[in-house]
Coordinates of C-alpha atoms and ligand atoms in Angstrom, one line a residue:
X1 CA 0.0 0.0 0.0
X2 CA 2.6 2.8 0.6
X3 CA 4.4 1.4 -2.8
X4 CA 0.9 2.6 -4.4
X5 CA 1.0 6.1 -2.4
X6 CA 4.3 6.7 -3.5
X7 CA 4.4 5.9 -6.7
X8 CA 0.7 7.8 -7.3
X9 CA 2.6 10.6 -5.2
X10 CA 5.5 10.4 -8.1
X11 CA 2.8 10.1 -10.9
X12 CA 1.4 13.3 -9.9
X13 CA 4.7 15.5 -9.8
X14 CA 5.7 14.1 -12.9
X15 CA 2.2 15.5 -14.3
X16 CA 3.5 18.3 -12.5
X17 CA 7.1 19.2 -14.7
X18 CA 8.8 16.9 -11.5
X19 CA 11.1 14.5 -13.2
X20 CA 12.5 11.3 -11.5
X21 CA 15.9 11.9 -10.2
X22 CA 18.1 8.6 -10.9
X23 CA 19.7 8.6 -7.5
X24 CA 19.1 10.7 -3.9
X25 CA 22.8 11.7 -4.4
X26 CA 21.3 14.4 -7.0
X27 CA 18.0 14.6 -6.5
X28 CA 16.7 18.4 -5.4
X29 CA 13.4 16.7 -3.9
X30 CA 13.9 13.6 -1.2
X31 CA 10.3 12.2 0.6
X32 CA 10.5 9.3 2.5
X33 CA 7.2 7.2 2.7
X34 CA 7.1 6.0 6.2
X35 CA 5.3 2.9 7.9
X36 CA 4.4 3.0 11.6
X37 CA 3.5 -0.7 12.1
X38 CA 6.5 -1.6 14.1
X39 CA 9.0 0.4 15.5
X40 CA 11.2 -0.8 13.3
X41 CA 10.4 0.6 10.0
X42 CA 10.1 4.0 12.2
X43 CA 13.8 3.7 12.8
X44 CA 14.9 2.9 9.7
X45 CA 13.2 5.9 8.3
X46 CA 14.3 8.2 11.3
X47 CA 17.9 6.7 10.5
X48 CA 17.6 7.2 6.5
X49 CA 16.4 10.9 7.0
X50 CA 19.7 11.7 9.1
X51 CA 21.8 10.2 6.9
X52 CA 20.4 12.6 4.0
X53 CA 20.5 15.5 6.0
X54 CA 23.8 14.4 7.1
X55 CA 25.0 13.7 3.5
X56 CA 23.4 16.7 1.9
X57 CA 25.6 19.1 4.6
X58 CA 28.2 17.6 4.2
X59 CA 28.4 18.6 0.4
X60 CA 26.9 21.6 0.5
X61 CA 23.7 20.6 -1.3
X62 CA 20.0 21.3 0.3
X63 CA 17.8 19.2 -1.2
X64 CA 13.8 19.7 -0.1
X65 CA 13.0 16.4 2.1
X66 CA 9.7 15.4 3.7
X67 CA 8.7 12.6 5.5
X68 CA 4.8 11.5 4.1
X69 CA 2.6 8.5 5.3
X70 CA 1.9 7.0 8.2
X71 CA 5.3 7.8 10.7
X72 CA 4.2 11.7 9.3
X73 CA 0.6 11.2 10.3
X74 CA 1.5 10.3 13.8
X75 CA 4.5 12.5 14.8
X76 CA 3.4 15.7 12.8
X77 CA 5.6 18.8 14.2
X78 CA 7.6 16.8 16.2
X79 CA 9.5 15.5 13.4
X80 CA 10.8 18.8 12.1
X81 CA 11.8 19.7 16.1
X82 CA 13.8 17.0 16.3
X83 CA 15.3 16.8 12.9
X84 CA 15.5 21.0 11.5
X85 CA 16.5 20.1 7.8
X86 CA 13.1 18.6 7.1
X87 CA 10.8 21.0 5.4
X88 CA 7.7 18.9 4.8
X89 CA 5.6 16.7 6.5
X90 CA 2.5 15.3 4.9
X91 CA -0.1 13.5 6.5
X92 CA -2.0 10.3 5.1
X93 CA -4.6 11.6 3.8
X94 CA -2.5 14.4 2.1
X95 CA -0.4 12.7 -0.4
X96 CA -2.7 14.6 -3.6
X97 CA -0.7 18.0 -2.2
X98 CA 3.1 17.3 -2.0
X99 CA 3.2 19.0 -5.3
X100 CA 1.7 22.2 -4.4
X101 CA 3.9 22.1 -1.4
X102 CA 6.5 21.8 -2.7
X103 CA 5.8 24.2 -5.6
X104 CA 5.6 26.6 -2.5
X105 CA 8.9 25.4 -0.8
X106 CA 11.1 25.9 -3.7
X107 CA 9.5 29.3 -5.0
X108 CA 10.5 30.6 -1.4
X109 CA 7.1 31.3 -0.9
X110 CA 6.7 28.9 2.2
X111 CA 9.5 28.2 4.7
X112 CA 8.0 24.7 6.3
X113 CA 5.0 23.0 5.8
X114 CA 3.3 20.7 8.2
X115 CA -0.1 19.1 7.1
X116 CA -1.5 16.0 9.0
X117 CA -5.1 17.4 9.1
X118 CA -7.8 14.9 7.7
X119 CA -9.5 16.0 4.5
X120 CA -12.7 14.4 3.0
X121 CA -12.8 12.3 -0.3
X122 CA -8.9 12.0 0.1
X123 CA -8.8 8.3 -0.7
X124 CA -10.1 8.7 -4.2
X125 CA -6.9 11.0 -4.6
X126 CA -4.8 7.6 -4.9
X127 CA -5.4 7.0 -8.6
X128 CA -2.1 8.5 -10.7
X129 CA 0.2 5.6 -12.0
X130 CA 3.5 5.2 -13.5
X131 CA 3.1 2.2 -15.5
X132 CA 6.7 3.6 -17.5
X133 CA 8.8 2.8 -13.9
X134 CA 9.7 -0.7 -14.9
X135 CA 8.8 -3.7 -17.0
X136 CA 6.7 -4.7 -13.9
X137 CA 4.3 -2.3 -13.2
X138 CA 2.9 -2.3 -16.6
X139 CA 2.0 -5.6 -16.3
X140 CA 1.0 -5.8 -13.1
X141 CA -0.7 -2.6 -11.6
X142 CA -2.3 -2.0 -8.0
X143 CA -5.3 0.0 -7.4
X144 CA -6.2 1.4 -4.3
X145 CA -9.9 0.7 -3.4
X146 CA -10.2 2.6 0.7
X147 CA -8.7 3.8 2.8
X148 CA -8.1 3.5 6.6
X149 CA -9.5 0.9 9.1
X150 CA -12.2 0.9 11.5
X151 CA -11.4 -3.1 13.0
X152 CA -8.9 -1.5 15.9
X153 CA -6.6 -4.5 16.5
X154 CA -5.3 -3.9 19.9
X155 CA -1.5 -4.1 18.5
X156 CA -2.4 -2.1 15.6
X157 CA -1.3 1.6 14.9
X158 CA -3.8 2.0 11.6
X159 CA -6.7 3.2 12.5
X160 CA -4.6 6.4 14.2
X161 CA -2.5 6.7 11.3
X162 CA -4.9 6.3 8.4
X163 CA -8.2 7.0 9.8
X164 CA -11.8 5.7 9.5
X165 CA -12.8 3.5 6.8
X166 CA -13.3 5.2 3.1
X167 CA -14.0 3.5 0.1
X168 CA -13.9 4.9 -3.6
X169 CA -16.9 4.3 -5.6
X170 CA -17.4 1.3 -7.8
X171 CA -17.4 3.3 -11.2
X172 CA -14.7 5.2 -10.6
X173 CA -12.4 2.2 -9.8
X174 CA -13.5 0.8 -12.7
X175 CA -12.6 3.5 -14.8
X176 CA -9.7 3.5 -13.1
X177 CA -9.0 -0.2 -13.8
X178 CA -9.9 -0.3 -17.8
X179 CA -7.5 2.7 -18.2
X180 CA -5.0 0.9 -17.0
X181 CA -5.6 -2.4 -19.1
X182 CA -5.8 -0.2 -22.3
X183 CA -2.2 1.2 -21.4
X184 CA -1.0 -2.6 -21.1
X185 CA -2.0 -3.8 -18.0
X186 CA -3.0 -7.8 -17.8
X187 CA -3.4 -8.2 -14.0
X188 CA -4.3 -5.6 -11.3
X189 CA -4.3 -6.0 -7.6
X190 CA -7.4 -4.4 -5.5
X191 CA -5.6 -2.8 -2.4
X192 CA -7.0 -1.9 0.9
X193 CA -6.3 -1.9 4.7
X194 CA -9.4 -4.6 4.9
X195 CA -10.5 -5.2 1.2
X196 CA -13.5 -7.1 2.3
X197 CA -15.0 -4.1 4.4
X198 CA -14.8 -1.9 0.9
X199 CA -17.8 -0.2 0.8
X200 CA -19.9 -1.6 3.6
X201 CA -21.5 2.2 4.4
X202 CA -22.0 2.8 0.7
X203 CA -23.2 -0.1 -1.3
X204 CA -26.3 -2.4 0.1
X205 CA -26.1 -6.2 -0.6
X206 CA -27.4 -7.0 -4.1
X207 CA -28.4 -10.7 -4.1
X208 CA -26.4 -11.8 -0.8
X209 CA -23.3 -10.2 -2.2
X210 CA -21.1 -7.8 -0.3
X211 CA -20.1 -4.2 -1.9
X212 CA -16.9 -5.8 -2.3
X213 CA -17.3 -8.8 -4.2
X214 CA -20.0 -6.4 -6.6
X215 CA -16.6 -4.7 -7.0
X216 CA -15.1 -7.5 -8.4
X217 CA -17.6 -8.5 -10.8
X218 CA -17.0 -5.0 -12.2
X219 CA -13.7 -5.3 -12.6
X220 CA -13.9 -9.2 -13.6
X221 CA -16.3 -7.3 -16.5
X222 CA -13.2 -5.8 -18.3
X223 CA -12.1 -6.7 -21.6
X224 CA -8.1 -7.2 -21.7
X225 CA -7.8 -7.7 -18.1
X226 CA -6.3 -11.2 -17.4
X227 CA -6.1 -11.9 -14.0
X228 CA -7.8 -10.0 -11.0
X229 CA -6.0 -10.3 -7.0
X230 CA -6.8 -8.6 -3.8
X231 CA -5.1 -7.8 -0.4
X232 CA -5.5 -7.7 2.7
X233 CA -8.8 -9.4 3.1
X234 CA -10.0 -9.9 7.3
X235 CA -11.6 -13.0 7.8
X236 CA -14.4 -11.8 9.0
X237 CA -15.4 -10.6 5.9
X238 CA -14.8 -13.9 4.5
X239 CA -18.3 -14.9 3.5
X240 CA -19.8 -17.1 0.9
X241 CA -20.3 -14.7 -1.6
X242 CA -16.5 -14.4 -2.0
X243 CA -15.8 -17.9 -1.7
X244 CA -18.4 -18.5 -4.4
X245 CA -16.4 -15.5 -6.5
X246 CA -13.4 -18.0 -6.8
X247 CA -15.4 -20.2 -8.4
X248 CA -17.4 -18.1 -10.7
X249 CA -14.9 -15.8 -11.4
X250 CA -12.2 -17.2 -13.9
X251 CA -10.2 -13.9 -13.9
X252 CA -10.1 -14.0 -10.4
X253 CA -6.3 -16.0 -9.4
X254 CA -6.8 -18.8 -7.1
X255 CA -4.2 -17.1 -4.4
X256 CA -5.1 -15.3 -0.9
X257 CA -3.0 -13.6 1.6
X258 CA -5.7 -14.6 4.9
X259 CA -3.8 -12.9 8.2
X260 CA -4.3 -15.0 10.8
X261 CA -1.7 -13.2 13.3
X262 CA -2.4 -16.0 16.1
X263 CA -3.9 -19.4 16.4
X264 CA -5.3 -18.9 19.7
X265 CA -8.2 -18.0 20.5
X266 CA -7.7 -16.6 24.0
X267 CA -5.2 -14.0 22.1
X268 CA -6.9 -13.7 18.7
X269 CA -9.5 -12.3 21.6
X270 CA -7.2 -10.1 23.1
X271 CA -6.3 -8.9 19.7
X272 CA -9.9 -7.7 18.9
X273 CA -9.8 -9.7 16.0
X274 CA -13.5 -10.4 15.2
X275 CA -13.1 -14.3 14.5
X276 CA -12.3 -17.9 15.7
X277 CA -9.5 -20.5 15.4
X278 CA -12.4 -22.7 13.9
X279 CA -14.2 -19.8 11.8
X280 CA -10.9 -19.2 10.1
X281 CA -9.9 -22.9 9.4
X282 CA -13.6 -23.2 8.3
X283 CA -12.9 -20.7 5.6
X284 CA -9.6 -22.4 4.4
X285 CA -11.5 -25.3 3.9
X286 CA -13.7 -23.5 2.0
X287 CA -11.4 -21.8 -0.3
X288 CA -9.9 -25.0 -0.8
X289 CA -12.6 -27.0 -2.1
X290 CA -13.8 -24.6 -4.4
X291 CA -9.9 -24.4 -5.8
X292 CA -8.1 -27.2 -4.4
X293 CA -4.3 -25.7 -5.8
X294 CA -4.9 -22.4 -4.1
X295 CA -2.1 -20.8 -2.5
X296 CA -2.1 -19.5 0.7
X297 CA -0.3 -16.9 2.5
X298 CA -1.0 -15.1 6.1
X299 CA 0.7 -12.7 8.7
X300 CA 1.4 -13.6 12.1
X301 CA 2.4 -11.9 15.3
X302 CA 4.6 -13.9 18.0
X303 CA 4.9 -12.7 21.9
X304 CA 1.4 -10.9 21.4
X305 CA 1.1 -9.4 25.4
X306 CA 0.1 -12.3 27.6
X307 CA 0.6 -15.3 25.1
X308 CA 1.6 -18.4 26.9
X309 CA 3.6 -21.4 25.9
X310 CA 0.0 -22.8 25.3
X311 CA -0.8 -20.1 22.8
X312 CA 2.3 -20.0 21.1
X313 CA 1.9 -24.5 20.3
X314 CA -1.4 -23.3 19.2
X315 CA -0.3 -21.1 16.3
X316 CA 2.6 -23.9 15.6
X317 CA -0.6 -26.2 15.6
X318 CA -2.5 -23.9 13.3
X319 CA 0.2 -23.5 11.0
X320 CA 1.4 -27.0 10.5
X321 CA -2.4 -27.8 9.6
X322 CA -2.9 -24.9 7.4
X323 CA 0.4 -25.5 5.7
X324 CA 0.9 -21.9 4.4
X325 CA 2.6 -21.5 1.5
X326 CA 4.6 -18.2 2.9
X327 CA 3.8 -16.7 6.1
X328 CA 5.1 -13.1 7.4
X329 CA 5.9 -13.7 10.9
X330 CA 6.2 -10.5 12.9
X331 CA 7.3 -10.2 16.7
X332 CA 4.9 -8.0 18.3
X333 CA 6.3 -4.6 18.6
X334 CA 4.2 -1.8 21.1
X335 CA 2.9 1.3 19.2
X336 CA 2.1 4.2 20.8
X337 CA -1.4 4.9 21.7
X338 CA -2.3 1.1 21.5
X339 CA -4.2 -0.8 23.9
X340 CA -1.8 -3.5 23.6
X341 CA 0.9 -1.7 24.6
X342 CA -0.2 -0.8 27.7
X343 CA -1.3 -4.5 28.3
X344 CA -0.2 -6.6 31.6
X345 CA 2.6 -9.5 30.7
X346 CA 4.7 -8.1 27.8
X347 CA 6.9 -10.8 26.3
X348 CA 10.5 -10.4 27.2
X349 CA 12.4 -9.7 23.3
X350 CA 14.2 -12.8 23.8
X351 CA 11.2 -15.0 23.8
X352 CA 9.9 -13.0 21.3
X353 CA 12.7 -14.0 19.4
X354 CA 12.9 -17.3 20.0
X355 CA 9.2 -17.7 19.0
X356 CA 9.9 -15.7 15.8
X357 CA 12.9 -18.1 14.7
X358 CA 10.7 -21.4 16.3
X359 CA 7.8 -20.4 14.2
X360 CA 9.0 -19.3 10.8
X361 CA 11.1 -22.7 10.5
X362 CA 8.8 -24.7 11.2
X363 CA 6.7 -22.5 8.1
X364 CA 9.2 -22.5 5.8
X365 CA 10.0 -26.1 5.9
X366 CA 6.2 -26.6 5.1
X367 CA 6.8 -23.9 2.6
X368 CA 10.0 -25.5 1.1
X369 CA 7.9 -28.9 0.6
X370 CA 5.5 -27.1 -1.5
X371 CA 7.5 -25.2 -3.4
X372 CA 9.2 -28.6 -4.5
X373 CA 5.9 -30.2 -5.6
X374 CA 5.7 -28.0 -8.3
X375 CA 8.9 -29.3 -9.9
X376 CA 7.9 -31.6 -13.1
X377 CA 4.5 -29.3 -13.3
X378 CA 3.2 -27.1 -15.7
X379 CA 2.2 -23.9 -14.4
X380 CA 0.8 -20.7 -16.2
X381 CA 2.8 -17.4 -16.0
X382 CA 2.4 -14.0 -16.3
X383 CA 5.3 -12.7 -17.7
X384 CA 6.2 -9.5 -16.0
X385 CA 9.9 -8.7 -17.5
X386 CA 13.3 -9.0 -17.0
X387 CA 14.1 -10.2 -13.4
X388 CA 15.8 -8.2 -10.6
X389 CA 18.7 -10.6 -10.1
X390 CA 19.6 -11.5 -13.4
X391 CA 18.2 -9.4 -16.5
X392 CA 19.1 -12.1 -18.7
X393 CA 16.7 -14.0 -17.0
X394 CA 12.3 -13.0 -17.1
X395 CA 10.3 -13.3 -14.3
X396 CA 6.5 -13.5 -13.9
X397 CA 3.6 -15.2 -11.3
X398 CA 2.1 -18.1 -11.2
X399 CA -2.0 -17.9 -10.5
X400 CA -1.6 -19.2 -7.0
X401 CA 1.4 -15.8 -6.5
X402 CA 4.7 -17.8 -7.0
X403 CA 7.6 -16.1 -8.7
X404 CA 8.6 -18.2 -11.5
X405 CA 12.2 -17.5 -13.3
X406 CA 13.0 -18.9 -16.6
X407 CA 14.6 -18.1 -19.8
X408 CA 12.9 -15.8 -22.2
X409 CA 13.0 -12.4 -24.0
X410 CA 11.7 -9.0 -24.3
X411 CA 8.9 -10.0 -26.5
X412 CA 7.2 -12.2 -23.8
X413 CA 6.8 -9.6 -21.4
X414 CA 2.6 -9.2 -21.1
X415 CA 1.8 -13.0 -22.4
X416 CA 0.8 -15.5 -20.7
X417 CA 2.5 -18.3 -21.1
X418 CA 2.7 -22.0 -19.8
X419 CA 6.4 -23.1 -18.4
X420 CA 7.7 -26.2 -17.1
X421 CA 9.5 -25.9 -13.3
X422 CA 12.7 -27.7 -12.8
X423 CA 13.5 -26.8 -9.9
X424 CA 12.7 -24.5 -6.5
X425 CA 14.9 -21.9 -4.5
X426 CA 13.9 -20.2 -1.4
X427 CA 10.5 -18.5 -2.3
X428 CA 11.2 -19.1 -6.5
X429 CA 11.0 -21.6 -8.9
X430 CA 12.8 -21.8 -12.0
X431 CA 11.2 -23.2 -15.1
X432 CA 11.5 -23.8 -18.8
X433 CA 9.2 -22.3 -21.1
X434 CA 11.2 -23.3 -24.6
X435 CA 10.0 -27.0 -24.2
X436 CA 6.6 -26.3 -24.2
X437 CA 7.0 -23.9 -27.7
Ligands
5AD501 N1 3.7 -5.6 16.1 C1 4.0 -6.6 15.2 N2 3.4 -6.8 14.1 C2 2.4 -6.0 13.7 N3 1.5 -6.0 12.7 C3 0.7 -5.0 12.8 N4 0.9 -4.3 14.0 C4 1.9 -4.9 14.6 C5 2.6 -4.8 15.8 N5 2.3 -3.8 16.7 C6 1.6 -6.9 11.6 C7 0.3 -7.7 11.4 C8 -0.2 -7.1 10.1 C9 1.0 -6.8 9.4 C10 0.9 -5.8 8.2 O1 1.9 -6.2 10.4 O2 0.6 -9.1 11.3 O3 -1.0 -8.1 9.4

């Protein structure tokens, strides 16, 4: 999601005269886009922005730089107090005005500019794109359907830093969509805090189905368009009608990132999660039996305040009979303003840790396992372009969201394309498409 901000963010200074500098070393405009999930990313940007400032002073150079997003949302002011060389900070639902602003800054006209405030109809501001940034992203593009979050996890920082719940309208993602596909793109991504709460307020049921899943219909509706994915869903929101949208809609790829974040339900309690250990195994089942190779992905969060030795075998449990086919595990880190934070029995970081490393071996050995029982398959690619590591070398997806490496050229980027795997890495698998041509 803050890939799609900033790159919309880019889209509309380039609209604006901006170009894209190649490097920070001589770019006259630096933002950083900032996450406030865990502390972590806050760091890293906190440590990033002094190393520019640090850089820039050191030759001379005074480039404009603003922090935007989520760490700007929350700290506001503060950030210029502690750190004097910023000279913008822009709130989430701001990111439509950083070229104004920074029209102003460079003109003279305006010294510093601080703008966290909310402002209504803000989320259907997230529509610029790129597409001409890499071979990927005209493929591949991701729409952003809402914005904010109204679940209030008890760990979770969200619904401080990106407000209440707003959804775009149906026709106006769609436009946004088929625009999209007539530049060249085969497979777009529906993005949202909770994708499966889009438009709850807005759009009333129409034959059992949610707003959301009317959404996809819509965009399932457009010519060109190849493949359609989402994220996040909340399993809450998990109801028939989508489950029935896998199998009615062909477009639609037979993937799903589910969070989980625990497999207890004494914690998943504690979390304010909204759902069961059962209710969300119910819907796995589900999913698979109306697409048995589906692949499966979730978030979890280890050392969660008060989670027992008991609690912790119970996600172990939960994962081994899921069998994920990747899984972000995340130690829990306390965010300001949380009630989490201020819960009774905080995990000491070392168990935390421990849990962490316990955990994601025990997923990634399951993961491994599946990766390997594609080898000897056929699968079906979308060929997205040259990849990172070697541009020899094209990469693409398969429907169930595994990266698949093979040989190829520039010609295949955009095609679908069948290709043989012979083997799997770590989270890849590497194929042969010339056997099949
Ligand atoms: N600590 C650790 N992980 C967190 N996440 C959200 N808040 C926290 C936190 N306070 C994780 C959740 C979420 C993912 C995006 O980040 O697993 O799904």
């Amino acid at each position: 999601m803050n890939e799609r901000d900033s790159e919309a963010v880019a889209a509309q200074l380039v609209a604006r005269g901006y170009t894209l500098a190649p490097s920070e070393d001589t770019a006259d405009v630096i933002l950083l886009n900032t996450c406030s999930v865990r502390d972590l990313a806050e760091q890293k940007a906190l440590n990033k922005m002094k190393s520019l400032a640090g850089v820039a002073n050191k030759e001379r150079r005074s480039p404009v730089l603003g922090f935007m997003g989520c760490m700007a949302q929350s700290r506001g002011q503060k950030l210029i107090d502690e750190l004097p060389d910023v000279d913008l900070v822009l709130g989430t639902q701001k990111f439509h005005r950083a070229a104004e602003y920074l029209d102003n800054i460079l003109a003279g006209t305006r010294e510093k500019i601080v703008d966290v405030a909310e402002e209504k109809d803000s989320e259907a501001t997230i529509r610029e794109h790129l597409l001409n940034g890499s071979a990927k992203k005209s493929v591949s593009a991701f729409v952003s359907i809402m914005q904010g979050c109204n679940q209030y996890c008890t760990f979770c920082i969200v619904p401080y830093t990106r407000g209440e719940e707003r959804s775009r309208a149906i026709a106006d993602l769609v436009d946004e969509c088929r625009e999209l596909v007539s530049r060249g793109v085969k497979e777009i991504t529906l993005l949202g805090q909770i994708v499966t709460s889009y438009g709850k307020r807005d759009v009333p049921l129409r034959d059992g189905k949610s707003a959301f899943v009317q959404l996809l219909e819509a965009v399932h509706d457009i010519d060109g368009l190849e493949r359609i994915r989402f994220t996040s869903p909340h399993p809450k929101g998990y109801g028939d009608d989508l489950i029935d949208a896998y199998a009615r809609l062909p477009k639609l790829c037979e993937s799903a990132h589910l969070p989980v974040q625990s497999g207890s339900d004494r914690i998943l309690k504690l979390m304010h999660r909204g759902y069961t250990r059962e209710k969300y195994l119910g819907i796995i089942r589900k999913l698979r039996a109306a697409r048995p190779r589906i692949g499966i992905s979730t978030d979890i969060i280890v050392g969660f305040p008060g989670e027992t030795e008991q609690d912790f075998e119970e996600t172990m449990a939960l994962a081994r009979e899921v069998e994920f086919d990747q899984a972000f595990v995340f130690k829990y880190s306390p965010r300001r303003d949380t009630p989490a934070a201020e819960m009774p029995d905080q995990i000491p970081q070392r168990l935390r840790e421990e849990r962490n490393q316990a955990l994601l071996q025990t997923i990634n050995g399951i993961a491994a396992r599946k990766y390997e029982d594609f080898i000897g398959r056929q699968a079906e690619i979308l060929v997205e372009g040259p990849s990172k590591k070697n541009s020899a070398r094209l990469t693409g997806r398969t429907r169930c969201n595994k990266i698949v490496v093979f040989e190829g050229d520039e010609r295949h980027r955009g095609q679908i394309m069948d290709v043989k795997i012979t083997r799997a890495g770590s989270f890849t698998l590497y194929g042969d498409a010339a056997i099949l041509m």
